[in-house]
Amino acid sequence: MPAVMRAAAAAERAGVPAVAIGGSGFEPMGRAIGKSLGIPHVPIVSYPGVILTDETDVFRGKMREIVAPAVVDALTSTYAAEETASEVEPGPRDVVVRGDLDAVLAAFEEQGWTDGLPIVPPTVERVEEFLRHTRRDPDEVLGMLPPDLREATVWSVAVNGVMAGCRPEYLPVLLGIVECAAAPEFRVQDAGSTPGWESLIVLSGPVVERLGFNSRTGVLRVGNRANTSVGRFLRLYLRNLAGLRILPEHTDQGAIGASFHVVLAENDAAVRELGWPSHREDLGFAAEDSVVSVRSCLTVSAPIYTGGDSVLDHVEPLALVFGNAMGPWSYTGMEFGAWHPLLVLGPSIAAALARHGYDKPALRRYLAEHMLISVKELERCAWAVGSTSFRVSSLVERGELDRRYAGDDPGRLVPMCPRAADIAIVLAGNEGRNQSRGYVQNHVQGVPVSRRIET
């Protein structure tokens, strides 16, 4: 629906009346996006059912008998500007409820201001305590968050940080996170798309140890306050400020969806011991910087256990299991020209690779050369998701994929990652175990965005 509404907006701006056609249940998302694009008047016609699970004859019948007449009616009817009672939202410092904890929780839940979990009441005093940890003006605008088009302010960051259970000293990290999510290239407006991707926060630098983030055993497990509350904060903020909600509003259309990720913190001690560059240095920041990155995470690999006497004993399983997680979804990276998979490499595995003379660039090259998939499988998956015109050969002809992807045999194997340098590697996890994991990002939706953290 986001892409459909953007196309409708382009048509309307060109003076061509538009009608948006989408699947049933997408109307609330379409209206929210239409409002953010300045086309709230564009009618939305819903296909009754699921297009790709209807047989061809059924699909054609519905289009002929239901959808086409509705489109004609929408294009030939005159619509009055929709009158909606604009609900006045409370001001930043307004007291919205008084009472005990149960009363506060009940009021916030009724208003839809929670994520389904109990919150810490964001009293003015608690919010002001957060603000002591930044030099920035509370009313400073960090960006605009669609689809609800609310301003992301320093004050609202502090409010939601309180609600999520963060400590006041986490505020500089929270501000960096929101700056990442509000960046246009992150495309927060697509965070409610049907694949149901969830944001993943990666933290690298001295701030990890200073604020008590866990980078070792259970690094991505709920349990450590810093990792957990900061991870929860972003999901809560996208709900309350961007307006991405599941039922009943339905502006978040994740078909199945996922829960928030706790913060992935890099193990700086392991990085220093190996002499490898840190994740922040890979991104072009200085070693002394503290850096937060936010990226989409569509899926997670199975645990990748490796061991043996040779480098192949480690890199072969990494390529196999990580590649299995990417699988046919890697077509999206080729179609949209954006693909940034992330490998969380166990420190013991990194040390073993280093003993064999492997560094990060060597590991990236191996993975890019050995994570392969057939063209037939790529194109089959693209069709099932709705990209029915996706063809690897067409991308080669247009120069968007190189000659490694050329050929006529649909069974030919091609790399899942066109560019080895786009594979991110972060050292984290149990130092006494031989486990790694892969995290798969969602093309141009939620590309990795990074910001230096205020100190």
Short mmCIF file of C-alpha atoms in Angstrom, two decimals, residues 32-365:
data_model
loop_
_atom_site.label_atom_id
_atom_site.label_comp_id
_atom_site.label_asym_id
_atom_site.label_seq_id
_atom_site.Cartn_x
_atom_site.Cartn_y
_atom_site.Cartn_z
CA ALA A 32 -2.88 7.41 6.82
CA ILE A 33 -0.30 7.38 4.04
CA GLY A 34 -2.55 9.44 1.78
CA LYS A 35 -2.80 12.08 4.47
CA SER A 36 0.98 12.17 4.87
CA LEU A 37 1.39 12.54 1.09
CA GLY A 38 -1.20 15.29 0.81
CA ILE A 39 -3.77 13.16 -1.04
CA PRO A 40 -6.37 12.28 1.61
CA HIS A 41 -9.09 12.70 -1.06
CA VAL A 42 -7.91 9.81 -3.24
CA PRO A 43 -10.45 6.97 -3.11
CA ILE A 44 -9.26 3.49 -2.17
CA VAL A 45 -10.78 0.44 -3.86
CA SER A 46 -10.15 -2.89 -2.14
CA TYR A 47 -9.76 -6.22 -3.90
CA PRO A 48 -11.98 -8.68 -2.02
CA GLY A 49 -9.56 -11.37 -0.95
CA VAL A 50 -5.89 -12.20 -1.46
CA ILE A 51 -4.80 -11.76 -5.05
CA LEU A 52 -1.96 -14.27 -5.06
CA THR A 53 -3.98 -17.06 -3.43
CA ASP A 54 -6.96 -16.69 -5.79
CA GLU A 55 -6.87 -18.85 -8.89
CA THR A 56 -6.51 -16.91 -12.15
CA ASP A 57 -10.16 -17.32 -13.17
CA VAL A 58 -11.36 -16.16 -9.74
CA PHE A 59 -9.00 -13.19 -9.86
CA ARG A 60 -10.21 -12.14 -13.30
CA GLY A 61 -13.83 -12.49 -12.26
CA LYS A 62 -13.39 -10.31 -9.18
CA MET A 63 -11.50 -7.69 -11.15
CA ARG A 64 -14.18 -7.61 -13.86
CA GLU A 65 -17.26 -7.74 -11.66
CA ILE A 66 -16.17 -5.91 -8.50
CA VAL A 67 -12.93 -3.97 -8.76
CA ALA A 68 -13.28 -2.43 -12.24
CA PRO A 69 -16.82 -1.06 -11.64
CA ALA A 70 -15.67 0.36 -8.29
CA VAL A 71 -12.73 2.10 -9.98
CA VAL A 72 -14.99 3.57 -12.68
CA ASP A 73 -17.41 4.75 -10.02
CA ALA A 74 -14.59 6.33 -8.02
CA LEU A 75 -13.25 8.16 -11.08
CA THR A 76 -16.65 9.47 -12.17
CA SER A 77 -18.04 10.45 -8.80
CA THR A 78 -17.63 13.79 -7.08
CA TYR A 79 -16.31 13.53 -3.57
CA ALA A 80 -16.75 16.23 -1.01
CA ALA A 81 -13.77 16.94 1.15
CA GLU A 82 -13.96 14.49 4.00
CA GLU A 83 -14.88 16.16 7.24
CA THR A 84 -13.06 14.60 10.14
CA ALA A 85 -13.23 15.81 13.66
CA SER A 86 -9.67 16.74 14.39
CA GLU A 87 -8.79 15.32 17.75
CA VAL A 88 -6.73 17.78 19.73
CA GLU A 89 -3.74 16.00 21.19
CA PRO A 90 -2.47 17.02 24.62
CA GLY A 91 0.43 19.45 24.79
CA PRO A 92 3.92 18.19 25.68
CA ARG A 93 3.66 19.27 29.31
CA ASP A 94 -0.05 18.71 29.89
CA VAL A 95 -1.08 16.44 32.74
CA VAL A 96 -3.28 13.86 31.01
CA VAL A 97 -4.29 11.70 33.98
CA ARG A 98 -4.12 11.77 37.75
CA GLY A 99 -4.38 8.82 40.10
CA ASP A 100 -2.51 5.74 41.25
CA LEU A 101 -0.44 3.47 39.03
CA ASP A 102 -3.39 1.33 38.01
CA ALA A 103 -5.35 4.41 36.95
CA VAL A 104 -2.43 5.70 34.88
CA LEU A 105 -1.89 2.34 33.17
CA ALA A 106 -5.59 2.00 32.40
CA ALA A 107 -5.78 5.51 30.92
CA PHE A 108 -2.70 5.04 28.76
CA GLU A 109 -3.92 1.68 27.51
CA GLU A 110 -7.33 3.12 26.65
CA GLN A 111 -5.67 5.89 24.63
CA GLY A 112 -3.47 3.40 22.78
CA TRP A 113 -0.27 4.94 24.17
CA THR A 114 1.30 1.65 25.29
CA ASP A 115 2.84 -1.33 23.55
CA GLY A 116 0.80 -3.84 25.53
CA LEU A 117 3.21 -3.83 28.46
CA PRO A 118 3.02 -1.75 31.63
CA ILE A 119 4.78 1.60 31.35
CA VAL A 120 6.55 3.91 33.76
CA PRO A 121 4.32 6.99 34.17
CA PRO A 122 6.07 9.88 32.36
CA THR A 123 5.66 12.56 34.99
CA VAL A 124 7.08 15.99 34.25
CA GLU A 125 9.67 15.44 36.99
CA ARG A 126 10.87 12.17 35.45
CA VAL A 127 11.06 13.70 31.98
CA GLU A 128 13.03 16.69 33.25
CA GLU A 129 15.48 14.33 34.96
CA PHE A 130 16.15 12.77 31.52
CA LEU A 131 16.68 16.18 29.98
CA ARG A 132 19.55 16.89 32.36
CA HIS A 133 21.56 14.42 30.28
CA THR A 134 21.57 16.51 27.11
CA ARG A 135 22.48 20.06 26.14
CA ARG A 136 19.79 20.08 23.46
CA ASP A 137 16.64 22.18 23.68
CA PRO A 138 13.61 20.07 24.71
CA ASP A 139 11.60 21.53 21.81
CA GLU A 140 14.27 20.78 19.19
CA VAL A 141 12.76 18.87 16.26
CA LEU A 142 14.77 15.81 15.22
CA GLY A 143 12.63 15.03 12.20
CA MET A 144 9.11 14.29 10.98
CA LEU A 145 7.72 10.77 11.34
CA PRO A 146 5.15 9.48 8.83
CA PRO A 147 2.53 8.21 8.46
CA ASP A 148 1.07 10.36 11.26
CA LEU A 149 3.51 13.19 10.50
CA ARG A 150 4.29 14.07 14.08
CA GLU A 151 7.41 16.00 14.95
CA ALA A 152 10.03 13.98 16.79
CA THR A 153 11.26 16.27 19.55
CA VAL A 154 13.83 15.90 22.30
CA TRP A 155 10.97 16.18 24.81
CA SER A 156 8.93 13.36 23.22
CA VAL A 157 12.05 11.17 23.15
CA ALA A 158 12.47 11.69 26.89
CA VAL A 159 8.77 10.98 27.52
CA ASN A 160 8.86 7.67 25.67
CA GLY A 161 12.21 6.81 27.24
CA VAL A 162 10.62 7.16 30.67
CA MET A 163 7.66 5.03 29.57
CA ALA A 164 9.93 2.28 28.20
CA GLY A 165 11.78 1.97 31.53
CA CYS A 166 15.06 3.54 30.38
CA ARG A 167 17.44 5.22 32.80
CA PRO A 168 17.86 9.01 32.36
CA GLU A 169 21.51 8.61 31.34
CA TYR A 170 20.42 6.63 28.25
CA LEU A 171 18.90 9.77 26.70
CA PRO A 172 21.83 10.56 24.33
CA VAL A 173 21.52 7.03 22.91
CA LEU A 174 17.75 7.46 22.49
CA LEU A 175 18.24 10.74 20.65
CA GLY A 176 20.69 9.10 18.26
CA ILE A 177 18.23 6.28 17.63
CA VAL A 178 15.40 8.67 16.75
CA GLU A 179 17.68 10.70 14.46
CA CYS A 180 18.43 7.45 12.60
CA ALA A 181 14.77 6.46 12.33
CA ALA A 182 13.73 9.96 11.25
CA ALA A 183 16.35 10.12 8.47
CA PRO A 184 14.58 10.08 5.05
CA GLU A 185 16.75 7.20 3.83
CA PHE A 186 15.50 4.96 6.65
CA ARG A 187 11.97 5.17 5.21
CA VAL A 188 10.10 4.82 8.48
CA GLN A 189 6.89 5.15 6.44
CA ASP A 190 7.50 1.58 5.26
CA ALA A 191 8.00 0.16 8.76
CA GLY A 192 4.42 -1.09 8.71
CA SER A 193 4.76 -3.06 5.46
CA THR A 194 3.48 -6.62 5.24
CA PRO A 195 6.84 -8.45 5.63
CA GLY A 196 6.67 -7.33 9.25
CA TRP A 197 10.29 -6.32 9.71
CA GLU A 198 11.42 -5.04 13.06
CA SER A 199 14.12 -2.46 13.73
CA LEU A 200 17.46 -3.64 15.11
CA ILE A 201 19.64 -1.20 17.05
CA VAL A 202 23.42 -1.76 16.95
CA LEU A 203 25.55 0.06 19.52
CA SER A 204 29.30 0.37 19.19
CA GLY A 205 31.85 2.29 21.25
CA PRO A 206 32.79 3.31 24.79
CA VAL A 207 29.12 4.01 25.63
CA VAL A 208 28.50 0.24 25.72
CA GLU A 209 30.61 -0.30 28.82
CA ARG A 210 29.91 3.12 30.33
CA LEU A 211 26.14 2.60 30.41
CA GLY A 212 26.19 -1.10 31.18
CA PHE A 213 24.98 -2.58 27.91
CA ASN A 214 25.51 -6.33 27.62
CA SER A 215 27.64 -7.44 24.65
CA ARG A 216 28.38 -10.98 25.80
CA THR A 217 26.29 -14.04 26.68
CA GLY A 218 22.62 -13.44 25.92
CA VAL A 219 23.42 -10.22 24.09
CA LEU A 220 20.05 -10.27 22.30
CA ARG A 221 18.05 -11.74 25.16
CA VAL A 222 15.63 -9.71 27.27
CA GLY A 223 17.12 -9.31 30.76
CA ASN A 224 19.67 -6.50 30.86
CA ARG A 225 17.93 -3.20 31.54
CA ALA A 226 19.96 -1.11 29.12
CA ASN A 227 19.64 -3.47 26.13
CA THR A 228 16.00 -4.28 26.85
CA SER A 229 14.53 -0.89 27.68
CA VAL A 230 16.31 0.89 24.82
CA GLY A 231 15.17 -1.77 22.37
CA ARG A 232 11.62 -1.43 23.65
CA PHE A 233 11.84 2.36 23.42
CA LEU A 234 12.08 2.40 19.63
CA ARG A 235 9.03 0.18 19.11
CA LEU A 236 7.08 2.34 21.56
CA TYR A 237 8.24 5.54 19.86
CA LEU A 238 7.25 4.32 16.39
CA ARG A 239 3.83 3.44 17.78
CA ASN A 240 3.23 6.70 19.60
CA LEU A 241 4.92 9.22 17.28
CA ALA A 242 4.93 7.67 13.81
CA GLY A 243 1.51 6.12 14.44
CA LEU A 244 2.42 2.55 13.46
CA ARG A 245 -0.20 0.47 15.24
CA ILE A 246 -1.72 -2.97 14.84
CA LEU A 247 -5.45 -3.54 15.37
CA PRO A 248 -7.72 -1.69 15.43
CA GLU A 249 -6.02 1.15 13.48
CA HIS A 250 -4.16 -1.22 11.17
CA THR A 251 -1.56 1.32 10.10
CA ASP A 252 1.02 -1.42 10.77
CA GLN A 253 0.27 -4.16 8.26
CA GLY A 254 2.95 -6.67 9.31
CA ALA A 255 1.20 -9.87 8.22
CA ILE A 256 2.61 -11.82 11.17
CA GLY A 257 5.22 -9.41 12.48
CA ALA A 258 7.78 -9.78 15.24
CA SER A 259 8.55 -8.41 18.68
CA PHE A 260 11.08 -5.67 19.35
CA HIS A 261 14.77 -6.61 19.45
CA VAL A 262 16.88 -5.65 22.43
CA VAL A 263 19.98 -3.63 21.57
CA LEU A 264 22.84 -5.47 19.89
CA ALA A 265 25.97 -4.12 21.62
CA GLU A 266 29.44 -4.76 20.19
CA ASN A 267 32.08 -6.43 22.36
CA ASP A 268 34.84 -3.83 22.19
CA ALA A 269 37.25 -5.86 24.31
CA ALA A 270 37.10 -8.75 21.81
CA VAL A 271 37.56 -6.34 18.92
CA ARG A 272 40.62 -4.74 20.53
CA GLU A 273 42.17 -8.10 21.38
CA LEU A 274 42.00 -9.18 17.73
CA GLY A 275 43.13 -5.83 16.36
CA TRP A 276 40.18 -5.81 13.98
CA PRO A 277 38.31 -2.58 13.18
CA SER A 278 35.11 -2.09 15.17
CA HIS A 279 31.70 -1.82 13.58
CA ARG A 280 31.77 1.97 14.01
CA GLU A 281 35.14 2.15 12.25
CA ASP A 282 33.75 0.03 9.42
CA LEU A 283 31.11 2.76 9.10
CA GLY A 284 33.73 5.51 8.90
CA PHE A 285 33.61 6.77 12.49
CA ALA A 286 36.58 7.11 14.82
CA ALA A 287 37.57 4.45 17.35
CA GLU A 288 36.89 6.84 20.24
CA ASP A 289 33.35 7.60 19.01
CA SER A 290 30.21 5.99 20.34
CA VAL A 291 27.86 5.22 17.46
CA VAL A 292 24.31 3.94 17.20
CA SER A 293 22.94 2.35 14.04
CA VAL A 294 19.36 1.40 13.26
CA ARG A 295 18.44 -1.08 10.52
CA SER A 296 15.51 -3.22 9.53
CA CYS A 297 15.61 -6.88 10.49
CA LEU A 298 13.38 -9.17 8.48
CA THR A 299 14.55 -12.53 9.75
CA VAL A 300 17.23 -14.23 11.86
CA SER A 301 19.24 -17.30 10.97
CA ALA A 302 19.44 -20.47 13.02
CA PRO A 303 22.40 -20.60 15.43
CA ILE A 304 25.57 -21.17 13.40
CA TYR A 305 27.95 -23.52 15.21
CA THR A 306 31.42 -23.97 13.72
CA GLY A 307 34.58 -25.77 14.76
CA GLY A 308 37.58 -27.64 13.39
CA ASP A 309 41.20 -27.39 12.37
CA SER A 310 40.88 -25.42 9.14
CA VAL A 311 39.42 -22.10 8.14
CA LEU A 312 36.88 -23.91 5.94
CA ASP A 313 35.51 -25.66 9.02
CA HIS A 314 34.33 -22.23 10.11
CA VAL A 315 33.48 -20.30 6.96
CA GLU A 316 31.57 -23.09 5.18
CA PRO A 317 28.90 -23.42 7.91
CA LEU A 318 28.69 -19.63 8.19
CA ALA A 319 27.93 -19.34 4.47
CA LEU A 320 25.47 -22.26 4.53
CA VAL A 321 23.30 -21.21 7.47
CA PHE A 322 23.51 -17.46 6.89
CA GLY A 323 22.65 -18.05 3.24
CA ASN A 324 19.69 -20.21 4.22
CA ALA A 325 18.28 -17.28 6.22
CA MET A 326 18.61 -14.91 3.26
CA GLY A 327 17.35 -17.47 0.80
CA PRO A 328 14.95 -16.36 -1.91
CA TRP A 329 14.35 -13.03 -0.10
CA SER A 330 17.72 -11.90 -1.42
CA TYR A 331 15.92 -11.05 -4.66
CA THR A 332 14.79 -7.84 -2.95
CA GLY A 333 18.37 -6.68 -2.57
CA MET A 334 18.88 -7.14 -6.29
CA GLU A 335 15.57 -5.58 -7.31
CA PHE A 336 15.97 -2.48 -5.15
CA GLY A 337 19.76 -2.19 -5.16
CA ALA A 338 20.04 -2.25 -1.36
CA TRP A 339 21.11 -5.27 0.66
CA HIS A 340 22.86 -5.07 4.02
CA PRO A 341 22.94 -8.44 5.83
CA LEU A 342 24.53 -8.49 9.28
CA LEU A 343 26.60 -11.30 10.79
CA VAL A 344 26.90 -11.40 14.59
CA LEU A 345 30.19 -13.27 14.87
CA GLY A 346 31.02 -15.07 18.09
CA PRO A 347 34.32 -13.75 19.53
CA SER A 348 35.80 -17.28 19.67
CA ILE A 349 35.02 -17.79 15.96
CA ALA A 350 36.56 -14.42 15.10
CA ALA A 351 39.69 -15.43 17.03
CA ALA A 352 39.88 -18.75 15.17
CA LEU A 353 39.53 -17.01 11.81
CA ALA A 354 42.23 -14.52 12.78
CA ARG A 355 44.61 -17.37 13.63
CA HIS A 356 44.11 -18.63 10.07
CA GLY A 357 44.93 -15.19 8.66
CA TYR A 358 41.32 -14.21 7.99
CA ASP A 359 40.11 -10.66 8.63
CA LYS A 360 36.75 -9.01 8.06
CA PRO A 361 37.28 -8.27 4.33
CA ALA A 362 38.37 -11.87 3.70
CA LEU A 363 35.31 -13.20 5.51
CA ARG A 364 33.02 -10.87 3.60
CA ARG A 365 34.53 -11.99 0.27
#
